[in-house]
Tab-separated table of C-alpha atoms in Angstrom:
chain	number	residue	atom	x	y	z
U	1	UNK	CA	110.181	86.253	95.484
U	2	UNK	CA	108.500	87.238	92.183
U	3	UNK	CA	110.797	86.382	88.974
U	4	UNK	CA	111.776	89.508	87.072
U	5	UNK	CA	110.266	90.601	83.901
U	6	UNK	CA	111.368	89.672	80.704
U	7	UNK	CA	112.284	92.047	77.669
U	8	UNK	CA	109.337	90.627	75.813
U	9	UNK	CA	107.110	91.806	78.796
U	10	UNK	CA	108.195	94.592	79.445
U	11	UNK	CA	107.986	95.687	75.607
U	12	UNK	CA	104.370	93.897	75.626
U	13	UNK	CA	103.431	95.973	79.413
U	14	UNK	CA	104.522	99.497	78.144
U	15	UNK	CA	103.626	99.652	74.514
U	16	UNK	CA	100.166	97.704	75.643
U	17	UNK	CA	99.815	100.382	78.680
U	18	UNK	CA	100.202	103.191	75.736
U	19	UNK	CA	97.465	101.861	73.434
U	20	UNK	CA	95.039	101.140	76.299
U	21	UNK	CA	95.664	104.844	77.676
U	22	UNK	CA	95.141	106.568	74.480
U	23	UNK	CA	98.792	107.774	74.452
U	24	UNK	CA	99.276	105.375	70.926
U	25	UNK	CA	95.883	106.271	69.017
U	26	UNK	CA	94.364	104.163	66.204
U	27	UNK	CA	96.447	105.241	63.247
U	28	UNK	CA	99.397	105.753	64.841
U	29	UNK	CA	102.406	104.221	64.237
U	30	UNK	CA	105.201	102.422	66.093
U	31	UNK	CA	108.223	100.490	64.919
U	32	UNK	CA	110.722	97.807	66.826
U	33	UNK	CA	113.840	100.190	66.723
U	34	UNK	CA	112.277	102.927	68.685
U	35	UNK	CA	110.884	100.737	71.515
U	36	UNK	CA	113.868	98.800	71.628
U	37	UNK	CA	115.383	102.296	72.009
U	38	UNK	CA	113.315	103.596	74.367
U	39	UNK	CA	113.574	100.572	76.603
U	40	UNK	CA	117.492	99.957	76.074
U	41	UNK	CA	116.817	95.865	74.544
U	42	UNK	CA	116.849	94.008	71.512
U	43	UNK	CA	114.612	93.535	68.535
U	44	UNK	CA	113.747	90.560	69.349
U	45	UNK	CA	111.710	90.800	72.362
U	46	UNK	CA	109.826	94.111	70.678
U	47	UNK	CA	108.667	91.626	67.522
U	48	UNK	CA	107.555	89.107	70.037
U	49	UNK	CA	105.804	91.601	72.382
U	50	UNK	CA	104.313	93.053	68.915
U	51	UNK	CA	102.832	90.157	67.821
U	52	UNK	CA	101.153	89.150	70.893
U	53	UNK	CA	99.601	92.346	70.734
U	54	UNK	CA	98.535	91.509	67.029
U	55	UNK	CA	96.484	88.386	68.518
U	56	UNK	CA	94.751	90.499	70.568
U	57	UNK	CA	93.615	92.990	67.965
U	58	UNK	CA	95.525	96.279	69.324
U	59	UNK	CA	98.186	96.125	66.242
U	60	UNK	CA	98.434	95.360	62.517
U	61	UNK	CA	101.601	94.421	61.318
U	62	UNK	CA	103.577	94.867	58.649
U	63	UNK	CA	106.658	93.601	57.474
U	64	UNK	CA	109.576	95.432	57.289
U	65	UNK	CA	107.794	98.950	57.784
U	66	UNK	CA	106.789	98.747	61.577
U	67	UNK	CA	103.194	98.454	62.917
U	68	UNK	CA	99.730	100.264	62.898
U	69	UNK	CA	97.397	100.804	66.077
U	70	UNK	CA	94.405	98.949	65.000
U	71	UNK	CA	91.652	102.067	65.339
U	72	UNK	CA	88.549	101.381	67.288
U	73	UNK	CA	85.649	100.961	65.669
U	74	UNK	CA	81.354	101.197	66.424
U	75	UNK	CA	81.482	97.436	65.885
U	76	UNK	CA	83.945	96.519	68.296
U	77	UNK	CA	82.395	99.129	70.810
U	78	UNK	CA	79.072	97.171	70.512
U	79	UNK	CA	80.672	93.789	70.482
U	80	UNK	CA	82.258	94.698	73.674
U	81	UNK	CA	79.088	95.521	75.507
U	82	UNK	CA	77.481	92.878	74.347
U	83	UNK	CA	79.974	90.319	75.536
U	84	UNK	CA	80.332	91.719	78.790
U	85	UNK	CA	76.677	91.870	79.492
U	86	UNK	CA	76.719	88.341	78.351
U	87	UNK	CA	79.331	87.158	80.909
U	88	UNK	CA	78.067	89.761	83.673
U	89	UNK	CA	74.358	88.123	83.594
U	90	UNK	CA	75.429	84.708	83.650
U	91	UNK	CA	78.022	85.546	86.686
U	92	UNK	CA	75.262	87.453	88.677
U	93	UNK	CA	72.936	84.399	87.822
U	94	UNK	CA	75.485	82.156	89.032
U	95	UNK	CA	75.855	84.036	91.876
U	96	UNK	CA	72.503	84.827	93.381
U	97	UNK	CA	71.025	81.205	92.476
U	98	UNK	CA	73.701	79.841	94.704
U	99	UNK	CA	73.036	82.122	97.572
U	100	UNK	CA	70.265	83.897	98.976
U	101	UNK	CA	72.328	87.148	98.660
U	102	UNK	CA	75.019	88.178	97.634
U	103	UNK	CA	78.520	87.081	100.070
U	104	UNK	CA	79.678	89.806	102.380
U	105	UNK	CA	83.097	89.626	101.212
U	106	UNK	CA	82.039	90.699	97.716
U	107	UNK	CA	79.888	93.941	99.144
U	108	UNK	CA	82.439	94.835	100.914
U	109	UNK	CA	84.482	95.018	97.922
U	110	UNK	CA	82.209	96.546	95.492
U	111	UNK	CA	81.851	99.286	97.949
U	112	UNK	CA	85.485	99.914	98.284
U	113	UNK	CA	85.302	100.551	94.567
U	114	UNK	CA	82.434	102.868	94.740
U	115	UNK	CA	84.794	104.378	97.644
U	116	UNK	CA	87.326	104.710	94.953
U	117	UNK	CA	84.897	105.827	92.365
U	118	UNK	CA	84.119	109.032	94.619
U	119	UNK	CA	87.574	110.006	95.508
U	120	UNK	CA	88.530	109.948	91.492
U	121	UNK	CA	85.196	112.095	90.540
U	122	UNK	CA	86.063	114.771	93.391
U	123	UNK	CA	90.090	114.677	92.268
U	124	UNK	CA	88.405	114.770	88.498
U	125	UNK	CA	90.626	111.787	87.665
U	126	UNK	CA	89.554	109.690	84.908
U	127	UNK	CA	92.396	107.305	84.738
U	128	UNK	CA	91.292	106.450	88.846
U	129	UNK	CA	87.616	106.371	87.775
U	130	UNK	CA	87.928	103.858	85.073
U	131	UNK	CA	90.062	101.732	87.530
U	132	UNK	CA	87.456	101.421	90.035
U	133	UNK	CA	84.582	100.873	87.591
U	134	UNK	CA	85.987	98.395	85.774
U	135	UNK	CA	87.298	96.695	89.194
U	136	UNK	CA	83.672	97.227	90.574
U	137	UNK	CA	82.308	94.577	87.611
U	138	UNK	CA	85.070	92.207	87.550
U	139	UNK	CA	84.643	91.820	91.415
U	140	UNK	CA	81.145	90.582	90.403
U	141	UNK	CA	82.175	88.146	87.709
U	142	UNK	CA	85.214	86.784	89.655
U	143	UNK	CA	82.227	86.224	92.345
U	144	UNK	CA	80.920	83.354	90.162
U	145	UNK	CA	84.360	81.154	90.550
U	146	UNK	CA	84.569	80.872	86.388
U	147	UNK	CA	87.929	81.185	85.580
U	148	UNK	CA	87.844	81.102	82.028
U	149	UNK	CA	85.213	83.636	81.991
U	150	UNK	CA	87.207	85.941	84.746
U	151	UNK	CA	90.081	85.765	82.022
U	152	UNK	CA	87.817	86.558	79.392
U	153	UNK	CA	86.323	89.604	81.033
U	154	UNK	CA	89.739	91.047	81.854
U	155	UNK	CA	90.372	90.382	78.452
U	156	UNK	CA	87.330	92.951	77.476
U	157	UNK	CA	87.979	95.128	79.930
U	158	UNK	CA	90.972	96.037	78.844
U	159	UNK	CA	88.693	97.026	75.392
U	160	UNK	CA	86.256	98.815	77.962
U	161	UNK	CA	89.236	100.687	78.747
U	162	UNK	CA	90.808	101.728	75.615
U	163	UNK	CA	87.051	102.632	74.544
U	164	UNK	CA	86.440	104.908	77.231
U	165	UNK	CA	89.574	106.781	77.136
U	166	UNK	CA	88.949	107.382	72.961
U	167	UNK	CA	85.763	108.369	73.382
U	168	UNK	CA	87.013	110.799	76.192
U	169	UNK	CA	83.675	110.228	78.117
U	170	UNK	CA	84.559	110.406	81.262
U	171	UNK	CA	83.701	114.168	82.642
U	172	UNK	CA	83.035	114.658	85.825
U	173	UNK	CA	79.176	114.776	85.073
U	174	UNK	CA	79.402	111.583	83.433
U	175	UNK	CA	80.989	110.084	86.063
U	176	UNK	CA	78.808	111.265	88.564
U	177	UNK	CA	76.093	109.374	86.918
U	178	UNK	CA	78.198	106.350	86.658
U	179	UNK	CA	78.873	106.135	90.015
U	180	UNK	CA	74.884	106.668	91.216
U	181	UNK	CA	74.211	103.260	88.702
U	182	UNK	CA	77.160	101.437	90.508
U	183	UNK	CA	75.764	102.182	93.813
U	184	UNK	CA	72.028	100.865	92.749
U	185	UNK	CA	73.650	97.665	91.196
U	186	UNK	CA	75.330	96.670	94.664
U	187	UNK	CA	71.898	97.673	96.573
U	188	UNK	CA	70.100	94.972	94.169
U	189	UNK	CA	72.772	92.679	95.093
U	190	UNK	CA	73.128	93.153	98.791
U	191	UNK	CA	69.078	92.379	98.465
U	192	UNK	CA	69.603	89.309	96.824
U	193	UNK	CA	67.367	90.964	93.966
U	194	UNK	CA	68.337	89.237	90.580
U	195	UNK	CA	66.060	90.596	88.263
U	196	UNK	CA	66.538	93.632	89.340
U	197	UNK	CA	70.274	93.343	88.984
U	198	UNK	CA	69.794	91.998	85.614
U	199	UNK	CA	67.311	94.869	84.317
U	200	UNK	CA	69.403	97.404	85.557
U	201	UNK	CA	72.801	95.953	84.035
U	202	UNK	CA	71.092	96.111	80.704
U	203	UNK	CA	70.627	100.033	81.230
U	204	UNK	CA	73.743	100.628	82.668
U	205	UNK	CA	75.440	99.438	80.109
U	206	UNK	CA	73.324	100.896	78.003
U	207	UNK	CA	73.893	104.428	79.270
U	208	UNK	CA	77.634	103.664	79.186
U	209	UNK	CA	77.548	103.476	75.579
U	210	UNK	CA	75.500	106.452	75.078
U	211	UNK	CA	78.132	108.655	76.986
U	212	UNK	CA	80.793	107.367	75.183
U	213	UNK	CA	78.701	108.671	71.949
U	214	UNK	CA	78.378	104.840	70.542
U	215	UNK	CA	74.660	104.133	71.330
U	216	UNK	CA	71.738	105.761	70.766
């Protein structure tokens, strides 16, 4: 039986869940009395939830007055790809130098995502879409059994997240695109093909950037 969640979380879960969705933009700003309204608790838990959020770069606070959504920026966008490119190659590495190809199990995953991918582009659902993409890629880096990296890709796809849904990049044509580049990055897996993997990873992320207007 799962313990139930704390004020603190549940301030941290919703008023997280608003940045990462766009509903909070960078700029905007939010104070402790009207989440603790809006979720019927204390102060307390908000300012905790608040600056755990701070650590993790989503808020600026300030004293007395409430707190700022920390707006994205080109340099984070960039740092974000280039961290998760980082983490991707070495998992894939990992992955394919330890076996000849890549375990069913995982496949079989990566092409439920691509499953989901093509049931969000048809219902136009962007929301859907990012869940399965960013699913499809953490799949592959939980693969290589590095737990500290696995945290620290969720960590950055949360950024991936937030990123995508600013840059509102994800039209259906866009996605459509997407989708084709997921489905070539499992074939080159399923054929135990590494350096293919790894050349095409570098484009795809690539061309994710340039959709979301950040690359060139």
């Amino acid at each position: 039986m799962s313990r139930p969640m704390s004020a603190t979380e549940r301030a941290y879960n919703v008023t997280r869940g608003k940045i990462l969705d766009g509903v909070l933009a960078g700029g905007d700003v939010i104070t402790e009395g009207a989440v603790s309204t809006e979720l019927g608790i204390s102060r307390t838990p908000v300012r905790e939830a608040f600056l755990r959020l701070q650590a993790e770069g989503l808020l600026q606070l300030y004293p007395k007055r409430g707190a700022v959504v920390v707006p994205i920026t080109a340099d984070e966008a960039l740092s974000v790809g280039e961290a998760r490119e980082i983490i991707e190659s070495f998992a894939v590495t990992k992955l394919l130098t330890e076996n000849v190809y890549a375990p069913k199990e995982l496949l079989d995953t990566l092409w439920e995502h691509l499953n989901e991918q093509q049931r969000a582009i048809r219902a136009n659902d962007s929301s859907a879409f990012i869940d399965a993409d960013t699913g499809f890629h953490l799949a592959v880096v939980e693969a290589s059994a590095n737990g500290f990296l696995v945290d620290l890709y969720r960590s950055l796809r949360d950024h991936q997240r937030r990123l995508s849904v600013h840059a509102r990049s994800q039209t259906q044509s866009n996605m459509t695109a997407s989708h084709g580049e997921h489905v070539k990055l499992a074939g080159y897996l399923a054929e135990g093909e590494l350096d293919g993997y790894l050349s095409f990873l570098r484009k795809h992320l690539r061309e994710g950037r340039k959709r979301m207007g950040i690359d060139s």
